[in-house]
PDB file of C-alpha atoms in Angstrom:
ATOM      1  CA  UNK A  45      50.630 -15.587  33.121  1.00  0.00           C
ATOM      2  CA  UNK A  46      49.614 -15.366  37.224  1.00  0.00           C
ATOM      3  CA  UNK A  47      49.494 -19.211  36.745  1.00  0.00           C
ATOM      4  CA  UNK A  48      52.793 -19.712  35.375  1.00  0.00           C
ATOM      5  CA  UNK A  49      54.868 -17.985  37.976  1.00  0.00           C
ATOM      6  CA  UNK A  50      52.618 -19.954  40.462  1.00  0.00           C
ATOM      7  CA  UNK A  51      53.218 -23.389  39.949  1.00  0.00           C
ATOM      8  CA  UNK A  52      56.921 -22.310  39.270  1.00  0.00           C
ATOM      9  CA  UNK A  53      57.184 -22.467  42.683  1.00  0.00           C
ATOM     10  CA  UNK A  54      54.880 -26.019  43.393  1.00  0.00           C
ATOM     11  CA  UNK A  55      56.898 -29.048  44.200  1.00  0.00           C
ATOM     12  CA  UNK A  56      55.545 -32.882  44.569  1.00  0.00           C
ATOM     13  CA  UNK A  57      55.040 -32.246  48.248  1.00  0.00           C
ATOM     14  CA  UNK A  58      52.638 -29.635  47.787  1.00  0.00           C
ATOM     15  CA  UNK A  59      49.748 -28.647  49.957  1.00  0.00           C
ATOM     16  CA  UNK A  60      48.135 -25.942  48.203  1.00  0.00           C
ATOM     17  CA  UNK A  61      44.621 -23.846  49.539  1.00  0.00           C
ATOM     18  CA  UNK A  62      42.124 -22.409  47.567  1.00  0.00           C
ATOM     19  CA  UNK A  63      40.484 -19.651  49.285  1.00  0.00           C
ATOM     20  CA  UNK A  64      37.359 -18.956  46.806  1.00  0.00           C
ATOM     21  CA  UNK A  65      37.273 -21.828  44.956  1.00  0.00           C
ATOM     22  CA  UNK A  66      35.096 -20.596  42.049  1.00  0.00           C
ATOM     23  CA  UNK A  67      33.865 -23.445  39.365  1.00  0.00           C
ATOM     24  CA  UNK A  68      37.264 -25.280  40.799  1.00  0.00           C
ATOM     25  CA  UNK A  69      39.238 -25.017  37.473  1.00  0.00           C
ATOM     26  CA  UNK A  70      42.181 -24.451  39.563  1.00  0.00           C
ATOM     27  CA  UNK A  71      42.544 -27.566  41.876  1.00  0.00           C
ATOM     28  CA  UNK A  72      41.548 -29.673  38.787  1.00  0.00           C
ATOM     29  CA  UNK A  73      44.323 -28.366  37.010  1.00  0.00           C
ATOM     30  CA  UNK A  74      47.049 -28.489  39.906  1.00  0.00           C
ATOM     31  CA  UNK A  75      45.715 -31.912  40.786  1.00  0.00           C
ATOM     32  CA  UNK A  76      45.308 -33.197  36.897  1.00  0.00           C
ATOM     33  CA  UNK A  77      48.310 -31.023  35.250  1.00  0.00           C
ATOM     34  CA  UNK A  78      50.532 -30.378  38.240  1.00  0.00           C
ATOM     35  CA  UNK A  79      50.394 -33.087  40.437  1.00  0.00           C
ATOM     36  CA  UNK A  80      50.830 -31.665  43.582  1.00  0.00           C
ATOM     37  CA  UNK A  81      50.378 -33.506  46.754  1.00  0.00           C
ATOM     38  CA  UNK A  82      47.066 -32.367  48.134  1.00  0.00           C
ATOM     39  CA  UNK A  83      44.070 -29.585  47.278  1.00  0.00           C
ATOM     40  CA  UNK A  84      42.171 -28.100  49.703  1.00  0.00           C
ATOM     41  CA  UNK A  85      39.405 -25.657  48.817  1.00  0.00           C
ATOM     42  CA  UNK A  86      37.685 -23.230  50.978  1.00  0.00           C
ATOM     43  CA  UNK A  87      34.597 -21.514  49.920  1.00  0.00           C
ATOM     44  CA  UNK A  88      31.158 -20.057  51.809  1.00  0.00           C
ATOM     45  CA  UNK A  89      29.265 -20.870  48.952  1.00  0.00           C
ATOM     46  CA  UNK A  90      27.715 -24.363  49.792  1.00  0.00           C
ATOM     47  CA  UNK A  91      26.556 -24.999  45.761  1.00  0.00           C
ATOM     48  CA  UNK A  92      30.386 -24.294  44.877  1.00  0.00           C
ATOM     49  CA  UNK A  93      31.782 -26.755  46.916  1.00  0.00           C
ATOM     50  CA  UNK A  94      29.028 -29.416  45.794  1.00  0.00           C
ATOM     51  CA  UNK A  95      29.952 -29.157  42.430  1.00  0.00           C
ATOM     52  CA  UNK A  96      33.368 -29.265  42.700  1.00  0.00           C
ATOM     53  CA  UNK A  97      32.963 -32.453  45.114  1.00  0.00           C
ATOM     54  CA  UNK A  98      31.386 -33.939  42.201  1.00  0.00           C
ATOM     55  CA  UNK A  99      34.137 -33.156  39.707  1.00  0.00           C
ATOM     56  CA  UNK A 100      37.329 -33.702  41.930  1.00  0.00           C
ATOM     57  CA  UNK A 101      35.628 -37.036  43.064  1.00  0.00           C
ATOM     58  CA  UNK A 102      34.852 -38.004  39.029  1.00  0.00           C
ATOM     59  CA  UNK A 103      38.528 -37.941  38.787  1.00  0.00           C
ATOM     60  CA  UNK A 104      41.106 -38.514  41.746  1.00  0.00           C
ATOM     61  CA  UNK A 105      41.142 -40.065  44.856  1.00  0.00           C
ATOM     62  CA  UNK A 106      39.472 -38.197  48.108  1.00  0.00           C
ATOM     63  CA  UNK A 107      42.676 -38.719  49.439  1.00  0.00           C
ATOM     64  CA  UNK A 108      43.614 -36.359  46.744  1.00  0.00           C
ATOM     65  CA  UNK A 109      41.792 -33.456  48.417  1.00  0.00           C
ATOM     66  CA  UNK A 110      40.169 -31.725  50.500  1.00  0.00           C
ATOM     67  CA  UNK A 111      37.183 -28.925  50.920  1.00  0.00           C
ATOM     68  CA  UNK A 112      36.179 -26.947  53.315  1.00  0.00           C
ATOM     69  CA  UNK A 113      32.943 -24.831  54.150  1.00  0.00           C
ATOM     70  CA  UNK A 114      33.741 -21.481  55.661  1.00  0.00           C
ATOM     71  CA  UNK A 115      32.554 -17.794  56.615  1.00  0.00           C
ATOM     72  CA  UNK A 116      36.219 -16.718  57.588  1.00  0.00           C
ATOM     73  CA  UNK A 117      39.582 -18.328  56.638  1.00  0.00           C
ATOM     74  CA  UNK A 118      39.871 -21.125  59.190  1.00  0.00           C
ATOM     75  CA  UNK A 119      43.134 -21.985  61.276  1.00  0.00           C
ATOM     76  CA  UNK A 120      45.378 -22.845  58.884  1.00  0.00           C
ATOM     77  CA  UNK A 121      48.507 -24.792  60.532  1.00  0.00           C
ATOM     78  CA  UNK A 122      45.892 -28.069  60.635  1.00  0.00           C
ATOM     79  CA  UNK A 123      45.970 -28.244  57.160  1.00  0.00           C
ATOM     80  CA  UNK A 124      49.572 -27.794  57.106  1.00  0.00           C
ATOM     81  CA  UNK A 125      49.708 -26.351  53.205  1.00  0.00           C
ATOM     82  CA  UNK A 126      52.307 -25.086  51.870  1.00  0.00           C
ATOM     83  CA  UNK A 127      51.177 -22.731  49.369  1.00  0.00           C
ATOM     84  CA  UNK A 128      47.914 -20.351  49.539  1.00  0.00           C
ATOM     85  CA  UNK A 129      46.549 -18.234  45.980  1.00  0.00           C
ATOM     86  CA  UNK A 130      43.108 -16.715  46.118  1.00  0.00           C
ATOM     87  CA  UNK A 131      41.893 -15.106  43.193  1.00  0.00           C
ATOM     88  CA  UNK A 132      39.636 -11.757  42.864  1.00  0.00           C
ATOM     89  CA  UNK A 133      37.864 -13.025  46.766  1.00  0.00           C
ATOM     90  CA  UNK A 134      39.694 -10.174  48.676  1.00  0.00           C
ATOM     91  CA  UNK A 135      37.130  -7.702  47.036  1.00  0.00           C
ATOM     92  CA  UNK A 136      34.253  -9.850  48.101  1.00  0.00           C
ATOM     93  CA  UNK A 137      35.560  -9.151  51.589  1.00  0.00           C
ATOM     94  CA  UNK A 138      32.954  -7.457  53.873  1.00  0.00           C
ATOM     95  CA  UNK A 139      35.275  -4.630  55.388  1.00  0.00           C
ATOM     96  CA  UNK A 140      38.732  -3.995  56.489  1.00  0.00           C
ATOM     97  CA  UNK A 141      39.201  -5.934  59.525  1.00  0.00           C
ATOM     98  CA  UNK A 142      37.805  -8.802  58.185  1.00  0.00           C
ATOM     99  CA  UNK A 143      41.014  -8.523  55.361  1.00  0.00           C
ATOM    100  CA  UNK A 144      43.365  -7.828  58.314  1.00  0.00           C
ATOM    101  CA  UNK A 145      42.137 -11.120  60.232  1.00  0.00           C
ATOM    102  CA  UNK A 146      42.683 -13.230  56.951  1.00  0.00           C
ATOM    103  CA  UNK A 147      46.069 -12.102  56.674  1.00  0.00           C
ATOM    104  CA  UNK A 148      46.758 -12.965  60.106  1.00  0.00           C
ATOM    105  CA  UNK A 149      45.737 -16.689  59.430  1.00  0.00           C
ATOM    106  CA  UNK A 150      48.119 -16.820  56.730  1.00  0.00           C
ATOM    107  CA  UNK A 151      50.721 -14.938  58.705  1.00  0.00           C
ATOM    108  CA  UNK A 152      50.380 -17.785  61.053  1.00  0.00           C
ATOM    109  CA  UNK A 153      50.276 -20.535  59.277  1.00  0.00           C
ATOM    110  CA  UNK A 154      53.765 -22.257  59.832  1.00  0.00           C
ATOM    111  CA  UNK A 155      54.511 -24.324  56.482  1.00  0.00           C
ATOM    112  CA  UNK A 156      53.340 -21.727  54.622  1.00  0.00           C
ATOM    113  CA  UNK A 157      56.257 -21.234  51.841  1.00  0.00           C
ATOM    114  CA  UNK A 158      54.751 -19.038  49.033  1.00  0.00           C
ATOM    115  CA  UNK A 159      51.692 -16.897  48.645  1.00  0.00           C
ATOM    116  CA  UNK A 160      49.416 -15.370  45.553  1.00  0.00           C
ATOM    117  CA  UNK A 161      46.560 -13.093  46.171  1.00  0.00           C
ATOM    118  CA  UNK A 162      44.280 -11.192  43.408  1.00  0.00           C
ATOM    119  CA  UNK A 163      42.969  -8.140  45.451  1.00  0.00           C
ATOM    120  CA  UNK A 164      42.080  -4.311  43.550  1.00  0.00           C
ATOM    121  CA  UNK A 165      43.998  -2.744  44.230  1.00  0.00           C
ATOM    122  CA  UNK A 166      42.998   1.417  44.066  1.00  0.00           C
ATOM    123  CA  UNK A 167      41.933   4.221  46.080  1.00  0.00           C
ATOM    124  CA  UNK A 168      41.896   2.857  49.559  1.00  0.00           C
ATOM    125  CA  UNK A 169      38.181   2.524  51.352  1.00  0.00           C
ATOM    126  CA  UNK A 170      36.163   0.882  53.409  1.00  0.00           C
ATOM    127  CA  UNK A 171      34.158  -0.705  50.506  1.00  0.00           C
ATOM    128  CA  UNK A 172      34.199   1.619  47.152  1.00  0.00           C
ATOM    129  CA  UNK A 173      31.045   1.818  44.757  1.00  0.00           C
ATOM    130  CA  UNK A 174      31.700  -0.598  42.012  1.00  0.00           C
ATOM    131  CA  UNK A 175      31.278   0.639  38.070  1.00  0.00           C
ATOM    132  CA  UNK A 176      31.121  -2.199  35.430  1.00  0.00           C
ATOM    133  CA  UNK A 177      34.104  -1.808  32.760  1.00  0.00           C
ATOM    134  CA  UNK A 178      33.493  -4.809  31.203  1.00  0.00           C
ATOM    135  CA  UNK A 179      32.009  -4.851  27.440  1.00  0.00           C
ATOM    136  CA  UNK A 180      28.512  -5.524  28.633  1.00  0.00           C
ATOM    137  CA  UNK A 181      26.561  -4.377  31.246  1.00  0.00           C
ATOM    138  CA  UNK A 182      25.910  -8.344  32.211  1.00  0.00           C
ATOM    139  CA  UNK A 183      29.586  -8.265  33.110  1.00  0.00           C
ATOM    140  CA  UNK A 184      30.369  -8.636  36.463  1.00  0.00           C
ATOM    141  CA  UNK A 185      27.024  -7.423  37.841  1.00  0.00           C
ATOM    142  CA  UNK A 186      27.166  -8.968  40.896  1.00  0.00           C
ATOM    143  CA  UNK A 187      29.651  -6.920  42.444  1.00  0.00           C
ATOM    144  CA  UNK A 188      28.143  -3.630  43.499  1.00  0.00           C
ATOM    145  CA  UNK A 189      30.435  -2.577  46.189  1.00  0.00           C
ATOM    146  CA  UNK A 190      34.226  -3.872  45.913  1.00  0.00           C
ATOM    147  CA  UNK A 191      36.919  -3.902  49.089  1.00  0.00           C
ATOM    148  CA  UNK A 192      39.855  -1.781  47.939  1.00  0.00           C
ATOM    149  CA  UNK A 193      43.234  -1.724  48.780  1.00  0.00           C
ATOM    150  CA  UNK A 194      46.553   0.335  48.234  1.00  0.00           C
ATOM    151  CA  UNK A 195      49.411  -1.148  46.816  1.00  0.00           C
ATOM    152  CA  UNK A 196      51.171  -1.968  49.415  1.00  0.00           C
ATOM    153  CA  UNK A 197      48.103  -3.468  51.460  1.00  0.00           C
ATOM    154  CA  UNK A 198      49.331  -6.746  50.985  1.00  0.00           C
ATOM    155  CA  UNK A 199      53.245  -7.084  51.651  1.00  0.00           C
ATOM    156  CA  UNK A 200      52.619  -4.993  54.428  1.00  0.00           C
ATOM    157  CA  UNK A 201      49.670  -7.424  55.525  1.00  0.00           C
ATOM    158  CA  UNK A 202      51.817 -10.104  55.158  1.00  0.00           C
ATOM    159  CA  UNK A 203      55.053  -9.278  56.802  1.00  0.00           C
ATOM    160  CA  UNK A 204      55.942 -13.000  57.436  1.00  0.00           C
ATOM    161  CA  UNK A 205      56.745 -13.177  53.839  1.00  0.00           C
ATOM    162  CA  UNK A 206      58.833 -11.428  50.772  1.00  0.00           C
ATOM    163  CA  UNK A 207      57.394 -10.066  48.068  1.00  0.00           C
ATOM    164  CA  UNK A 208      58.975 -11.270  44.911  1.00  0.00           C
ATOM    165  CA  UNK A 209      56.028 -10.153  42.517  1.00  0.00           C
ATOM    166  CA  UNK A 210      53.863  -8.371  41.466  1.00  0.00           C
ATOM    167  CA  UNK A 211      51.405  -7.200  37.935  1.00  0.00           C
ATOM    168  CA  UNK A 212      50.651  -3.838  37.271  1.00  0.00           C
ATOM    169  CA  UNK A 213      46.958  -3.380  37.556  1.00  0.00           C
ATOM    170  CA  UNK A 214      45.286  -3.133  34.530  1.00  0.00           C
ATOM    171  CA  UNK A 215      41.995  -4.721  34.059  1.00  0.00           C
ATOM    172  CA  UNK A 216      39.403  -3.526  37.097  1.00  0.00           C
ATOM    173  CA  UNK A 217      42.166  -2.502  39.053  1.00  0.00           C
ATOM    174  CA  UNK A 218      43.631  -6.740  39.559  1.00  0.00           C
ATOM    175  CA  UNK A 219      46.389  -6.937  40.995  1.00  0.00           C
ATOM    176  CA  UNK A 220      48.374 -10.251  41.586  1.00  0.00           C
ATOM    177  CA  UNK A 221      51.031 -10.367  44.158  1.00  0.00           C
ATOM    178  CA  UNK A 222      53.379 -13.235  44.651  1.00  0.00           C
ATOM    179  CA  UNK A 223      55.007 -13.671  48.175  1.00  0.00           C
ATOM    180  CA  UNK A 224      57.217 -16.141  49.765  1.00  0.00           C
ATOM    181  CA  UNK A 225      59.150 -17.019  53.139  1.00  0.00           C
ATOM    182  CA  UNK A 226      62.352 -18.694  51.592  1.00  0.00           C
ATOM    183  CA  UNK A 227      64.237 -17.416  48.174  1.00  0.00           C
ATOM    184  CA  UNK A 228      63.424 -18.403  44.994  1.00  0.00           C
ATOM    185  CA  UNK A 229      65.951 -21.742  44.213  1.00  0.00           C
ATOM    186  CA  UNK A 230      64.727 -22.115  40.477  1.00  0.00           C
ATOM    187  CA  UNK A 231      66.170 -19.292  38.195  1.00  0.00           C
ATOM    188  CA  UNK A 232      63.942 -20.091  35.377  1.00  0.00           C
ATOM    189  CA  UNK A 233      61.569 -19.501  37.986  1.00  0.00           C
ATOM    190  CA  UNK A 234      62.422 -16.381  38.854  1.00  0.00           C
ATOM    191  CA  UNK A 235      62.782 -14.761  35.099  1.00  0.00           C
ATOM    192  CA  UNK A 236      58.923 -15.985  35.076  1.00  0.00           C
ATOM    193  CA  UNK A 237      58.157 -14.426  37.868  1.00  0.00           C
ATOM    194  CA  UNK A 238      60.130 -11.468  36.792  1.00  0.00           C
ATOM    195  CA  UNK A 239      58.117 -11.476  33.369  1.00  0.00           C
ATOM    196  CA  UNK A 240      54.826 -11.049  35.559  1.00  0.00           C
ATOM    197  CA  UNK A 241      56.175  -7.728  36.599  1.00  0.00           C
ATOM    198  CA  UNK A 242      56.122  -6.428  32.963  1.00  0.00           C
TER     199      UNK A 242
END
C-alpha cells in the first residue's frame, strides 16, 4: 500500500533517491513500471550497489540512473531530486545525531517536493535491544539493536515539509510517513494516501 500512495505523487520529471537501496526492487520498478526521470541510489554496502549496477545496467540506459556509495546521506541539492523514500534504514542508524544530520540534508535539499521514510517507531532511545517477532528465529537476525523513534520524530525532523500521511505501526513497530512541501493536486491521490492512514 506504502507504494501506492508513493508514486501517486511521481510525475515524468522525477528525480527520485533511494537511501538504502536493498536488492534494488524499487528503482527497477520506478524506472521499468513508473517511468520516472532519473534513479539515484545510495547505499554503504559496496556488494549492494554492485548488484544493482548489474541489473539497472541489464535494462536501461546509465543515463537512466545513478548510484552512489556513502557512510552518511551526501549533499543532496547536486542531485537535484525531487522525491526521497527510504525504507526500514532509519533503524540501521548508529545513534541519534546521526538521524538528526540526515534530516537536515533532506531539510536542505531545495527541489525536494515529497518525502517517505520507514523508521520504528516506539519507545524513544538511543538504540533499543531488538527482539525477533517474526515466525522464525532466522527472521530478521541481523538486527540486534534497532534506532527508535517517537511518533512525531519525523514531521518534527522535517519541518520543511507537511505531513500528509502516515500508517499505524503494526508489524515491528514500521511506520511509514509521507511528507511533502506543496499540496497534494491529484484527489485520487489523496483518498490513497488517505487509505494508508487506515
Amino acid at each position: 500500500m506504502w507504494l501506492k500512495s508513493f508514486v501517486c505523487l511521481l510525475t515524468p520529471d522525477s528525480r527520485v533517491v533511494d537511501y538504502g537501496i536493498g536488492a534494488c526492487l524499487l528503482g527497477e520498478t520506478l524506472l521499468s513500471r513508473y517511468n520516472i526521470s532519473h534513479y539515484i541510489g545510495i547505499d554503504l554496502a559496496d556488494r549492494q550497489l554492485e548488484a544493482c549496477g548489474k541489473n539497472l545496467a541489464s535494462k536501461f540506459s546509465a543515463s537512466r540512473y545513478t548510484l552512489l556509495r556513502a557512510d552518511a546521506l551526501p549533499d543532496l541539492e547536486p542531485l537535484k531530486p525531487t522525491h526521497f523514500v527510504s525504507q526500514a534504514v532509519i533503524q540501521h542508524f548508529p545513534s541519534r545525531l546521526y538521524y538528526e544530520s540526515f534530516a537536515a540534508r533532506i531539510n536542505a535539499a531545495s527541489t525536494l517536493r515529497a518525502v517517505m521514510l520507514q523508521p520504528r517507531v516506539g519507545k524513544p532511545s538511543e538504540r533499543n535491544a531488538y527482539r525477533a517477532t517474526g515466525k522464525t528465529k532466522q527472521e530478521h537476525h541481523d538486527v540486534k539493536l534497532a534506532l527508535v523513534l517517537d511518533k512525531n520524530a519525523v514531521p518534527r525532523a522535517l519541518s520543511t515539509f507537511t505531513l500528509i500521511g502516515r500508517t499505524k505501526g503494526k508489524a515491528m513497530g514500521y511506520v511509514f510517513y509521507t511528507l511533502m512541501r506543496t499540496p497534494l493536486s491529484s484527489p485520487q491521490c489523496a483518498f490513497t494516501i488517505s487509505n494508508l492512514n487506515n
